[in-house]
Amino acid sequence: MAASQLKQRVLIIDDQKSNLKILSDILRDEVELILAQDGEQGIRKATEFAPDLILLDVVMPGIDGFEVIRQLKQDPATYLIPVIFITSLNDVTHEEQGLLLGACDYINKPFHAAVVMARVKLHLQLARQRLMLEQLANIDPLTAVANRRKYQEVLDRQWRAACRKRSCLSLVMVDVDNFKMYNDHYGHAAGDRVLQQVALALAAELRRPYDFIARYGGEEFVIILPDTPADDSFRIIEGCREAILQLQIPHQATGGCLTISAGGYSCWPEQLDESISAFALKQADDLLYEAKRQGKNRVLWTTAAVEIQG
């Protein structure tokens, strides 16, 4: 393995210390190891560390391997992690049960180092390829920020978190002002470069790791600000508007520089309902178009019938 390449993580869940040691000795030079000595600890570590692969013993006291994989496959945070069962059971029925529950492979005891290494390497390679495909599927190829598909995934997750924590969630729609005129005047290649500059500048203003931006379509971007009250969200997006102004991108068709407008909506989600989250985004979108109507290059915000303007 190249020194510059980060090691992938493998979680081993087995109640026998001897098995943990044998597997650790086989794999430690190739992967980063996480060890768990029972099913409950294994589920907790899978959620906490998000390993690339799990080796799971079938027969354990308390929660056995079949129950562990059931719980892993029911959790959105862990259901995609591939699981290889390790077992001394030489029973086709048990193997079928594990595969039906979502296991990707079996390794039988006693362990043969070459077989263990070959199967682990194969499934780690498949996991790496799947991750690369997922990343490509979630990125807008022009601007390199997330795409609309990824936005919906993140919104669902953050909406659930806000419901659970009873915290404020802010949604923002951003649009490049007079973009069609810019394209008509400078050409589509120049328009593409501007969208790249705008996306980069907006992303740079979202400094917290949980802030999120995606290209929604055309010259529109959507921003999610979790755990952020309206006043703070408004200041962040005002900073975004100022950052685009500071780029000083000439827009001869308007006689000035390129600008953006934005509409924001802050709410406290209480239930998991797609129609409610869609309503929240529509509120932000309606304010965006009101900002356009009022003259552009401005941010309008609303929360609980209180409107903020800038």
PDB file of C-alpha atoms in Angstrom:
ATOM      1  CA  MET A   1       0.000   0.000   0.000  1.00  0.00           C
ATOM      2  CA  ALA A   2       1.359   3.420  -0.945  1.00  0.00           C
ATOM      3  CA  ALA A   3       2.399   5.554   2.003  1.00  0.00           C
ATOM      4  CA  SER A   4       0.286   8.448   0.732  1.00  0.00           C
ATOM      5  CA  GLN A   5      -2.868   6.346   0.557  1.00  0.00           C
ATOM      6  CA  LEU A   6      -4.993   6.367   3.671  1.00  0.00           C
ATOM      7  CA  LYS A   7      -5.684   2.939   5.063  1.00  0.00           C
ATOM      8  CA  GLN A   8      -9.266   1.742   4.935  1.00  0.00           C
ATOM      9  CA  ARG A   9     -10.990   0.868   8.210  1.00  0.00           C
ATOM     10  CA  VAL A  10     -12.051  -2.649   9.118  1.00  0.00           C
ATOM     11  CA  LEU A  11     -14.180  -3.357  12.182  1.00  0.00           C
ATOM     12  CA  ILE A  12     -13.851  -6.873  13.637  1.00  0.00           C
ATOM     13  CA  ILE A  13     -16.673  -7.995  15.951  1.00  0.00           C
ATOM     14  CA  ASP A  14     -15.884 -11.231  17.800  1.00  0.00           C
ATOM     15  CA  ASP A  15     -16.283 -12.267  21.422  1.00  0.00           C
ATOM     16  CA  GLN A  16     -13.179 -14.491  21.306  1.00  0.00           C
ATOM     17  CA  LYS A  17      -9.932 -12.616  22.016  1.00  0.00           C
ATOM     18  CA  SER A  18      -7.968 -15.321  20.218  1.00  0.00           C
ATOM     19  CA  ASN A  19      -9.912 -14.693  17.008  1.00  0.00           C
ATOM     20  CA  LEU A  20      -9.431 -10.933  17.327  1.00  0.00           C
ATOM     21  CA  LYS A  21      -5.687 -11.466  17.698  1.00  0.00           C
ATOM     22  CA  ILE A  22      -5.399 -13.842  14.735  1.00  0.00           C
ATOM     23  CA  LEU A  23      -7.352 -11.556  12.416  1.00  0.00           C
ATOM     24  CA  SER A  24      -5.470  -8.510  13.693  1.00  0.00           C
ATOM     25  CA  ASP A  25      -2.129 -10.179  12.977  1.00  0.00           C
ATOM     26  CA  ILE A  26      -3.263 -11.000   9.438  1.00  0.00           C
ATOM     27  CA  LEU A  27      -4.674  -7.572   8.591  1.00  0.00           C
ATOM     28  CA  ARG A  28      -2.878  -4.929  10.662  1.00  0.00           C
ATOM     29  CA  ASP A  29      -0.272  -4.047   8.017  1.00  0.00           C
ATOM     30  CA  GLU A  30      -2.928  -3.431   5.346  1.00  0.00           C
ATOM     31  CA  VAL A  31      -5.826  -1.733   7.147  1.00  0.00           C
ATOM     32  CA  GLU A  32      -6.742   0.387  10.153  1.00  0.00           C
ATOM     33  CA  LEU A  33      -8.339  -1.972  12.662  1.00  0.00           C
ATOM     34  CA  ILE A  34     -11.224  -1.357  15.061  1.00  0.00           C
ATOM     35  CA  LEU A  35     -12.050  -4.166  17.502  1.00  0.00           C
ATOM     36  CA  ALA A  36     -15.284  -4.985  19.316  1.00  0.00           C
ATOM     37  CA  GLN A  37     -15.856  -7.891  21.711  1.00  0.00           C
ATOM     38  CA  ASP A  38     -19.642  -8.168  21.538  1.00  0.00           C
ATOM     39  CA  GLY A  39     -22.579  -7.241  19.332  1.00  0.00           C
ATOM     40  CA  GLU A  40     -23.670  -4.109  21.190  1.00  0.00           C
ATOM     41  CA  GLN A  41     -20.142  -2.699  21.184  1.00  0.00           C
ATOM     42  CA  GLY A  42     -19.830  -3.585  17.505  1.00  0.00           C
ATOM     43  CA  ILE A  43     -23.014  -1.713  16.544  1.00  0.00           C
ATOM     44  CA  ARG A  44     -21.878   1.318  18.550  1.00  0.00           C
ATOM     45  CA  LYS A  45     -18.420   1.348  16.926  1.00  0.00           C
ATOM     46  CA  ALA A  46     -19.882   0.846  13.450  1.00  0.00           C
ATOM     47  CA  THR A  47     -21.994   3.975  13.946  1.00  0.00           C
ATOM     48  CA  GLU A  48     -19.152   5.962  15.509  1.00  0.00           C
ATOM     49  CA  PHE A  49     -16.288   5.079  13.151  1.00  0.00           C
ATOM     50  CA  ALA A  50     -18.102   4.259   9.862  1.00  0.00           C
ATOM     51  CA  PRO A  51     -15.691   1.487   8.817  1.00  0.00           C
ATOM     52  CA  ASP A  52     -15.248   0.469   5.196  1.00  0.00           C
ATOM     53  CA  LEU A  53     -15.814  -3.211   6.023  1.00  0.00           C
ATOM     54  CA  ILE A  54     -17.053  -5.273   8.964  1.00  0.00           C
ATOM     55  CA  LEU A  55     -15.947  -8.797   9.879  1.00  0.00           C
ATOM     56  CA  LEU A  56     -18.711 -10.193  12.062  1.00  0.00           C
ATOM     57  CA  ASP A  57     -18.748 -13.379  14.115  1.00  0.00           C
ATOM     58  CA  VAL A  58     -22.017 -15.287  13.874  1.00  0.00           C
ATOM     59  CA  VAL A  59     -22.068 -17.026  17.262  1.00  0.00           C
ATOM     60  CA  MET A  60     -21.747 -14.556  20.153  1.00  0.00           C
ATOM     61  CA  PRO A  61     -23.396 -14.306  23.566  1.00  0.00           C
ATOM     62  CA  GLY A  62     -26.153 -11.722  23.918  1.00  0.00           C
ATOM     63  CA  ILE A  63     -26.714 -10.262  20.474  1.00  0.00           C
ATOM     64  CA  ASP A  64     -25.566 -12.785  17.869  1.00  0.00           C
ATOM     65  CA  GLY A  65     -24.217 -11.896  14.432  1.00  0.00           C
ATOM     66  CA  PHE A  66     -27.576 -12.274  12.705  1.00  0.00           C
ATOM     67  CA  GLU A  67     -29.186  -9.719  15.016  1.00  0.00           C
ATOM     68  CA  VAL A  68     -26.196  -7.382  14.658  1.00  0.00           C
ATOM     69  CA  ILE A  69     -26.474  -7.345  10.872  1.00  0.00           C
ATOM     70  CA  ARG A  70     -30.249  -6.825  11.103  1.00  0.00           C
ATOM     71  CA  GLN A  71     -29.679  -3.693  13.170  1.00  0.00           C
ATOM     72  CA  LEU A  72     -26.840  -2.461  10.951  1.00  0.00           C
ATOM     73  CA  LYS A  73     -28.969  -2.808   7.816  1.00  0.00           C
ATOM     74  CA  GLN A  74     -31.862  -0.911   9.427  1.00  0.00           C
ATOM     75  CA  ASP A  75     -29.715   2.114  10.287  1.00  0.00           C
ATOM     76  CA  PRO A  76     -29.185   4.670   7.460  1.00  0.00           C
ATOM     77  CA  ALA A  77     -25.734   5.407   8.909  1.00  0.00           C
ATOM     78  CA  THR A  78     -24.506   1.805   8.560  1.00  0.00           C
ATOM     79  CA  TYR A  79     -26.689  -0.046   6.080  1.00  0.00           C
ATOM     80  CA  LEU A  80     -24.237   0.370   3.187  1.00  0.00           C
ATOM     81  CA  ILE A  81     -21.207  -0.997   5.063  1.00  0.00           C
ATOM     82  CA  PRO A  82     -20.339  -4.445   3.647  1.00  0.00           C
ATOM     83  CA  VAL A  83     -20.350  -7.267   6.200  1.00  0.00           C
ATOM     84  CA  ILE A  84     -18.386 -10.526   5.993  1.00  0.00           C
ATOM     85  CA  PHE A  85     -19.527 -13.201   8.411  1.00  0.00           C
ATOM     86  CA  ILE A  86     -16.831 -15.207  10.180  1.00  0.00           C
ATOM     87  CA  THR A  87     -18.081 -18.546  11.426  1.00  0.00           C
ATOM     88  CA  SER A  88     -17.254 -22.094  12.391  1.00  0.00           C
ATOM     89  CA  LEU A  89     -20.772 -23.181  11.425  1.00  0.00           C
ATOM     90  CA  ASN A  90     -20.602 -25.424   8.404  1.00  0.00           C
ATOM     91  CA  ASP A  91     -24.296 -25.175   7.620  1.00  0.00           C
ATOM     92  CA  VAL A  92     -25.822 -24.108   4.311  1.00  0.00           C
ATOM     93  CA  THR A  93     -28.969 -22.897   6.093  1.00  0.00           C
ATOM     94  CA  HIS A  94     -27.000 -20.490   8.297  1.00  0.00           C
ATOM     95  CA  GLU A  95     -25.020 -19.261   5.279  1.00  0.00           C
ATOM     96  CA  GLU A  96     -28.233 -18.630   3.349  1.00  0.00           C
ATOM     97  CA  GLN A  97     -29.704 -16.766   6.328  1.00  0.00           C
ATOM     98  CA  GLY A  98     -26.676 -14.496   6.547  1.00  0.00           C
ATOM     99  CA  LEU A  99     -26.680 -13.724   2.827  1.00  0.00           C
ATOM    100  CA  LEU A 100     -30.401 -12.957   2.883  1.00  0.00           C
ATOM    101  CA  LEU A 101     -29.806 -10.540   5.761  1.00  0.00           C
ATOM    102  CA  GLY A 102     -27.259  -8.665   3.642  1.00  0.00           C
ATOM    103  CA  ALA A 103     -23.862 -10.294   4.268  1.00  0.00           C
ATOM    104  CA  CYS A 104     -21.564 -10.010   1.258  1.00  0.00           C
ATOM    105  CA  ASP A 105     -19.367 -13.051   2.021  1.00  0.00           C
ATOM    106  CA  TYR A 106     -18.347 -15.711   4.546  1.00  0.00           C
ATOM    107  CA  ILE A 107     -14.956 -16.582   6.051  1.00  0.00           C
ATOM    108  CA  ASN A 108     -14.796 -19.950   7.767  1.00  0.00           C
ATOM    109  CA  LYS A 109     -12.849 -20.917  10.861  1.00  0.00           C
ATOM    110  CA  PRO A 110     -10.129 -22.016  11.325  1.00  0.00           C
ATOM    111  CA  PHE A 111      -8.693 -19.019   9.487  1.00  0.00           C
ATOM    112  CA  HIS A 112      -6.385 -19.328   6.493  1.00  0.00           C
ATOM    113  CA  ALA A 113      -4.391 -16.115   6.243  1.00  0.00           C
ATOM    114  CA  ALA A 114      -4.285 -16.031   2.429  1.00  0.00           C
ATOM    115  CA  VAL A 115      -8.050 -16.554   2.143  1.00  0.00           C
ATOM    116  CA  VAL A 116      -8.821 -13.917   4.786  1.00  0.00           C
ATOM    117  CA  MET A 117      -6.537 -11.384   3.097  1.00  0.00           C
ATOM    118  CA  ALA A 118      -7.885 -12.094  -0.401  1.00  0.00           C
ATOM    119  CA  ARG A 119     -11.529 -11.721   0.601  1.00  0.00           C
ATOM    120  CA  VAL A 120     -10.933  -8.613   2.700  1.00  0.00           C
ATOM    121  CA  LYS A 121      -8.958  -6.961  -0.121  1.00  0.00           C
ATOM    122  CA  LEU A 122     -11.668  -7.814  -2.652  1.00  0.00           C
ATOM    123  CA  HIS A 123     -14.492  -6.285  -0.618  1.00  0.00           C
ATOM    124  CA  LEU A 124     -12.427  -3.238   0.344  1.00  0.00           C
ATOM    125  CA  GLN A 125     -11.728  -2.639  -3.346  1.00  0.00           C
ATOM    126  CA  LEU A 126     -15.439  -2.952  -4.126  1.00  0.00           C
ATOM    127  CA  ALA A 127     -16.235  -0.562  -1.244  1.00  0.00           C
ATOM    128  CA  ARG A 128     -13.725   1.969  -2.598  1.00  0.00           C
ATOM    129  CA  GLN A 129     -15.216   1.766  -6.081  1.00  0.00           C
ATOM    130  CA  ARG A 130     -18.744   2.165  -4.709  1.00  0.00           C
ATOM    131  CA  LEU A 131     -17.662   5.239  -2.743  1.00  0.00           C
ATOM    132  CA  MET A 132     -16.088   6.785  -5.848  1.00  0.00           C
ATOM    133  CA  LEU A 133     -19.268   6.192  -7.854  1.00  0.00           C
ATOM    134  CA  GLU A 134     -21.407   7.674  -5.082  1.00  0.00           C
ATOM    135  CA  GLN A 135     -19.209  10.754  -4.919  1.00  0.00           C
ATOM    136  CA  LEU A 136     -19.414  11.230  -8.677  1.00  0.00           C
ATOM    137  CA  ALA A 137     -23.177  10.785  -8.547  1.00  0.00           C
ATOM    138  CA  ASN A 138     -23.502  13.459  -5.850  1.00  0.00           C
ATOM    139  CA  ILE A 139     -21.290  16.199  -7.339  1.00  0.00           C
ATOM    140  CA  ASP A 140     -22.324  18.807  -9.885  1.00  0.00           C
ATOM    141  CA  PRO A 141     -19.710  18.391 -12.641  1.00  0.00           C
ATOM    142  CA  LEU A 142     -19.547  22.097 -13.540  1.00  0.00           C
ATOM    143  CA  THR A 143     -19.258  23.774 -10.144  1.00  0.00           C
ATOM    144  CA  ALA A 144     -17.862  20.853  -8.065  1.00  0.00           C
ATOM    145  CA  VAL A 145     -20.368  21.517  -5.261  1.00  0.00           C
ATOM    146  CA  ALA A 146     -23.063  18.982  -4.397  1.00  0.00           C
ATOM    147  CA  ASN A 147     -25.918  18.401  -6.825  1.00  0.00           C
ATOM    148  CA  ARG A 148     -29.672  18.422  -6.287  1.00  0.00           C
ATOM    149  CA  ARG A 149     -29.755  14.688  -5.540  1.00  0.00           C
ATOM    150  CA  LYS A 150     -27.262  15.123  -2.710  1.00  0.00           C
ATOM    151  CA  TYR A 151     -29.176  18.150  -1.443  1.00  0.00           C
ATOM    152  CA  GLN A 152     -32.313  16.058  -0.957  1.00  0.00           C
ATOM    153  CA  GLU A 153     -30.337  13.417   0.929  1.00  0.00           C
ATOM    154  CA  VAL A 154     -28.716  15.998   3.226  1.00  0.00           C
ATOM    155  CA  LEU A 155     -32.010  17.839   3.775  1.00  0.00           C
ATOM    156  CA  ASP A 156     -33.712  14.616   4.861  1.00  0.00           C
ATOM    157  CA  ARG A 157     -30.894  13.863   7.302  1.00  0.00           C
ATOM    158  CA  GLN A 158     -30.722  17.393   8.728  1.00  0.00           C
ATOM    159  CA  TRP A 159     -34.503  17.630   8.959  1.00  0.00           C
ATOM    160  CA  ARG A 160     -34.548  14.439  11.050  1.00  0.00           C
ATOM    161  CA  ALA A 161     -31.752  15.775  13.250  1.00  0.00           C
ATOM    162  CA  ALA A 162     -33.585  19.073  13.769  1.00  0.00           C
ATOM    163  CA  CYS A 163     -36.762  17.193  14.741  1.00  0.00           C
ATOM    164  CA  ARG A 164     -34.806  15.110  17.215  1.00  0.00           C
ATOM    165  CA  LYS A 165     -32.916  18.036  18.745  1.00  0.00           C
ATOM    166  CA  ARG A 166     -35.761  20.557  18.363  1.00  0.00           C
ATOM    167  CA  SER A 167     -33.288  22.939  16.789  1.00  0.00           C
ATOM    168  CA  CYS A 168     -33.597  25.632  14.153  1.00  0.00           C
ATOM    169  CA  LEU A 169     -32.928  24.764  10.516  1.00  0.00           C
ATOM    170  CA  SER A 170     -32.449  27.450   7.857  1.00  0.00           C
ATOM    171  CA  LEU A 171     -32.948  26.907   4.111  1.00  0.00           C
ATOM    172  CA  VAL A 172     -31.707  29.389   1.531  1.00  0.00           C
ATOM    173  CA  MET A 173     -32.265  29.804  -2.205  1.00  0.00           C
ATOM    174  CA  VAL A 174     -29.596  31.815  -4.040  1.00  0.00           C
ATOM    175  CA  ASP A 175     -29.750  33.006  -7.649  1.00  0.00           C
ATOM    176  CA  VAL A 176     -27.237  34.840  -9.847  1.00  0.00           C
ATOM    177  CA  ASP A 177     -28.836  38.115 -10.913  1.00  0.00           C
ATOM    178  CA  ASN A 178     -29.357  38.770 -14.627  1.00  0.00           C
ATOM    179  CA  PHE A 179     -27.533  35.570 -15.555  1.00  0.00           C
ATOM    180  CA  LYS A 180     -29.290  35.145 -18.907  1.00  0.00           C
ATOM    181  CA  MET A 181     -28.168  38.637 -19.900  1.00  0.00           C
ATOM    182  CA  TYR A 182     -24.619  37.708 -18.849  1.00  0.00           C
ATOM    183  CA  ASN A 183     -24.713  34.561 -20.978  1.00  0.00           C
ATOM    184  CA  ASP A 184     -26.145  36.420 -23.958  1.00  0.00           C
ATOM    185  CA  HIS A 185     -23.484  39.140 -23.700  1.00  0.00           C
ATOM    186  CA  TYR A 186     -20.351  37.100 -22.876  1.00  0.00           C
ATOM    187  CA  GLY A 187     -21.250  33.599 -24.112  1.00  0.00           C
ATOM    188  CA  HIS A 188     -22.015  30.341 -22.363  1.00  0.00           C
ATOM    189  CA  ALA A 189     -18.377  29.440 -21.709  1.00  0.00           C
ATOM    190  CA  ALA A 190     -17.959  32.677 -19.739  1.00  0.00           C
ATOM    191  CA  GLY A 191     -21.242  31.946 -17.979  1.00  0.00           C
ATOM    192  CA  ASP A 192     -19.939  28.540 -16.907  1.00  0.00           C
ATOM    193  CA  ARG A 193     -16.778  30.152 -15.504  1.00  0.00           C
ATOM    194  CA  VAL A 194     -18.896  32.631 -13.543  1.00  0.00           C
ATOM    195  CA  LEU A 195     -20.971  29.835 -12.018  1.00  0.00           C
ATOM    196  CA  GLN A 196     -17.743  28.149 -10.938  1.00  0.00           C
ATOM    197  CA  GLN A 197     -16.507  31.384  -9.345  1.00  0.00           C
ATOM    198  CA  VAL A 198     -19.821  31.973  -7.583  1.00  0.00           C
ATOM    199  CA  ALA A 199     -19.970  28.415  -6.253  1.00  0.00           C
ATOM    200  CA  LEU A 200     -16.410  28.656  -4.947  1.00  0.00           C
ATOM    201  CA  ALA A 201     -17.050  32.004  -3.251  1.00  0.00           C
ATOM    202  CA  LEU A 202     -20.294  30.826  -1.646  1.00  0.00           C
ATOM    203  CA  ALA A 203     -18.692  27.616  -0.380  1.00  0.00           C
ATOM    204  CA  ALA A 204     -15.794  29.610   1.083  1.00  0.00           C
ATOM    205  CA  GLU A 205     -18.240  31.672   3.158  1.00  0.00           C
ATOM    206  CA  LEU A 206     -19.821  28.529   4.645  1.00  0.00           C
ATOM    207  CA  ARG A 207     -17.018  27.831   7.087  1.00  0.00           C
ATOM    208  CA  ARG A 208     -18.661  25.367   9.467  1.00  0.00           C
ATOM    209  CA  PRO A 209     -18.356  21.665   8.596  1.00  0.00           C
ATOM    210  CA  TYR A 210     -22.112  21.104   8.770  1.00  0.00           C
ATOM    211  CA  ASP A 211     -23.095  24.000   6.471  1.00  0.00           C
ATOM    212  CA  PHE A 212     -24.090  22.702   3.047  1.00  0.00           C
ATOM    213  CA  ILE A 213     -24.375  24.083  -0.481  1.00  0.00           C
ATOM    214  CA  ALA A 214     -25.629  22.467  -3.675  1.00  0.00           C
ATOM    215  CA  ARG A 215     -26.336  23.593  -7.187  1.00  0.00           C
ATOM    216  CA  TYR A 216     -30.107  23.378  -7.475  1.00  0.00           C
ATOM    217  CA  GLY A 217     -30.282  23.971 -11.212  1.00  0.00           C
ATOM    218  CA  GLY A 218     -29.133  26.527 -13.775  1.00  0.00           C
ATOM    219  CA  GLU A 219     -27.810  29.537 -11.878  1.00  0.00           C
ATOM    220  CA  GLU A 220     -29.619  28.615  -8.634  1.00  0.00           C
ATOM    221  CA  PHE A 221     -27.952  27.292  -5.487  1.00  0.00           C
ATOM    222  CA  VAL A 222     -29.512  25.960  -2.295  1.00  0.00           C
ATOM    223  CA  ILE A 223     -27.896  26.261   1.144  1.00  0.00           C
ATOM    224  CA  ILE A 224     -28.719  24.404   4.365  1.00  0.00           C
ATOM    225  CA  LEU A 225     -27.670  25.948   7.676  1.00  0.00           C
ATOM    226  CA  PRO A 226     -28.398  23.501  10.537  1.00  0.00           C
ATOM    227  CA  ASP A 227     -28.592  24.641  14.169  1.00  0.00           C
ATOM    228  CA  THR A 228     -28.570  28.264  13.007  1.00  0.00           C
ATOM    229  CA  PRO A 229     -31.146  30.860  14.116  1.00  0.00           C
ATOM    230  CA  ALA A 230     -32.538  33.330  11.601  1.00  0.00           C
ATOM    231  CA  ASP A 231     -30.366  36.315  12.594  1.00  0.00           C
ATOM    232  CA  ASP A 232     -27.143  34.306  12.354  1.00  0.00           C
ATOM    233  CA  SER A 233     -28.247  32.667   9.098  1.00  0.00           C
ATOM    234  CA  PHE A 234     -29.084  36.058   7.626  1.00  0.00           C
ATOM    235  CA  ARG A 235     -25.606  37.370   8.502  1.00  0.00           C
ATOM    236  CA  ILE A 236     -23.953  34.352   6.871  1.00  0.00           C
ATOM    237  CA  ILE A 237     -25.883  34.821   3.631  1.00  0.00           C
ATOM    238  CA  GLU A 238     -25.281  38.581   3.693  1.00  0.00           C
ATOM    239  CA  GLY A 239     -21.603  37.646   3.851  1.00  0.00           C
ATOM    240  CA  CYS A 240     -22.127  35.486   0.774  1.00  0.00           C
ATOM    241  CA  ARG A 241     -23.748  38.383  -1.079  1.00  0.00           C
ATOM    242  CA  GLU A 242     -20.857  40.679  -0.141  1.00  0.00           C
ATOM    243  CA  ALA A 243     -18.317  38.049  -1.209  1.00  0.00           C
ATOM    244  CA  ILE A 244     -19.815  37.930  -4.716  1.00  0.00           C
ATOM    245  CA  LEU A 245     -19.734  41.732  -4.915  1.00  0.00           C
ATOM    246  CA  GLN A 246     -16.072  41.697  -3.922  1.00  0.00           C
ATOM    247  CA  LEU A 247     -15.268  39.459  -6.876  1.00  0.00           C
ATOM    248  CA  GLN A 248     -15.967  42.530  -9.048  1.00  0.00           C
ATOM    249  CA  ILE A 249     -17.007  40.449 -12.049  1.00  0.00           C
ATOM    250  CA  PRO A 250     -17.938  42.934 -14.799  1.00  0.00           C
ATOM    251  CA  HIS A 251     -21.496  42.696 -16.130  1.00  0.00           C
ATOM    252  CA  GLN A 252     -21.570  45.179 -19.002  1.00  0.00           C
ATOM    253  CA  ALA A 253     -25.137  44.231 -19.924  1.00  0.00           C
ATOM    254  CA  THR A 254     -26.293  45.828 -16.647  1.00  0.00           C
ATOM    255  CA  GLY A 255     -23.609  48.500 -16.440  1.00  0.00           C
ATOM    256  CA  GLY A 256     -22.213  47.135 -13.168  1.00  0.00           C
ATOM    257  CA  CYS A 257     -20.859  43.995 -11.544  1.00  0.00           C
ATOM    258  CA  LEU A 258     -22.305  40.543 -11.101  1.00  0.00           C
ATOM    259  CA  THR A 259     -24.533  40.134  -8.020  1.00  0.00           C
ATOM    260  CA  ILE A 260     -26.702  37.528  -6.330  1.00  0.00           C
ATOM    261  CA  SER A 261     -30.054  37.589  -4.572  1.00  0.00           C
ATOM    262  CA  ALA A 262     -31.199  35.206  -1.844  1.00  0.00           C
ATOM    263  CA  GLY A 263     -34.273  34.198   0.096  1.00  0.00           C
ATOM    264  CA  GLY A 264     -34.062  32.403   3.429  1.00  0.00           C
ATOM    265  CA  TYR A 265     -36.504  30.587   5.677  1.00  0.00           C
ATOM    266  CA  SER A 266     -35.807  29.478   9.264  1.00  0.00           C
ATOM    267  CA  CYS A 267     -37.973  26.887  10.979  1.00  0.00           C
ATOM    268  CA  TRP A 268     -38.093  24.387  13.822  1.00  0.00           C
ATOM    269  CA  PRO A 269     -39.044  21.023  12.267  1.00  0.00           C
ATOM    270  CA  GLU A 270     -41.345  18.930  14.432  1.00  0.00           C
ATOM    271  CA  GLN A 271     -42.216  15.994  12.200  1.00  0.00           C
ATOM    272  CA  LEU A 272     -40.784  13.976   9.319  1.00  0.00           C
ATOM    273  CA  ASP A 273     -42.938  15.106   6.413  1.00  0.00           C
ATOM    274  CA  GLU A 274     -41.660  15.740   2.895  1.00  0.00           C
ATOM    275  CA  SER A 275     -44.508  18.144   2.175  1.00  0.00           C
ATOM    276  CA  ILE A 276     -43.443  20.327   5.131  1.00  0.00           C
ATOM    277  CA  SER A 277     -39.785  20.427   4.085  1.00  0.00           C
ATOM    278  CA  ALA A 278     -40.907  21.187   0.521  1.00  0.00           C
ATOM    279  CA  PHE A 279     -43.051  24.027   1.893  1.00  0.00           C
ATOM    280  CA  ALA A 280     -39.997  25.386   3.754  1.00  0.00           C
ATOM    281  CA  LEU A 281     -37.972  25.464   0.543  1.00  0.00           C
ATOM    282  CA  LYS A 282     -40.854  27.131  -1.305  1.00  0.00           C
ATOM    283  CA  GLN A 283     -40.921  29.859   1.346  1.00  0.00           C
ATOM    284  CA  ALA A 284     -37.232  30.535   0.683  1.00  0.00           C
ATOM    285  CA  ASP A 285     -37.825  30.430  -3.078  1.00  0.00           C
ATOM    286  CA  ASP A 286     -40.739  32.879  -2.844  1.00  0.00           C
ATOM    287  CA  LEU A 287     -38.553  35.305  -0.890  1.00  0.00           C
ATOM    288  CA  LEU A 288     -35.804  34.951  -3.483  1.00  0.00           C
ATOM    289  CA  TYR A 289     -38.179  36.091  -6.208  1.00  0.00           C
ATOM    290  CA  GLU A 290     -39.437  38.890  -3.997  1.00  0.00           C
ATOM    291  CA  ALA A 291     -35.810  40.002  -3.609  1.00  0.00           C
ATOM    292  CA  LYS A 292     -35.552  39.996  -7.407  1.00  0.00           C
ATOM    293  CA  ARG A 293     -38.727  42.036  -7.688  1.00  0.00           C
ATOM    294  CA  GLN A 294     -37.420  44.589  -5.195  1.00  0.00           C
ATOM    295  CA  GLY A 295     -34.319  45.290  -7.267  1.00  0.00           C
ATOM    296  CA  LYS A 296     -31.941  42.315  -6.825  1.00  0.00           C
ATOM    297  CA  ASN A 297     -28.577  42.215  -5.016  1.00  0.00           C
ATOM    298  CA  ARG A 298     -30.315  41.672  -1.674  1.00  0.00           C
ATOM    299  CA  VAL A 299     -31.237  39.037   0.907  1.00  0.00           C
ATOM    300  CA  LEU A 300     -34.764  38.587   2.279  1.00  0.00           C
ATOM    301  CA  TRP A 301     -35.494  36.321   5.224  1.00  0.00           C
ATOM    302  CA  THR A 302     -38.498  35.099   7.121  1.00  0.00           C
ATOM    303  CA  THR A 303     -39.116  33.038  10.239  1.00  0.00           C
ATOM    304  CA  ALA A 304     -42.407  32.617  12.100  1.00  0.00           C
ATOM    305  CA  ALA A 305     -43.916  35.552  10.188  1.00  0.00           C
ATOM    306  CA  VAL A 306     -41.000  37.843  11.050  1.00  0.00           C
ATOM    307  CA  GLU A 307     -39.251  39.219   8.000  1.00  0.00           C
ATOM    308  CA  ILE A 308     -35.630  40.399   7.831  1.00  0.00           C
ATOM    309  CA  GLN A 309     -34.376  42.427   4.906  1.00  0.00           C
ATOM    310  CA  GLY A 310     -30.970  43.405   3.628  1.00  0.00           C
TER     311      GLY A 310
END
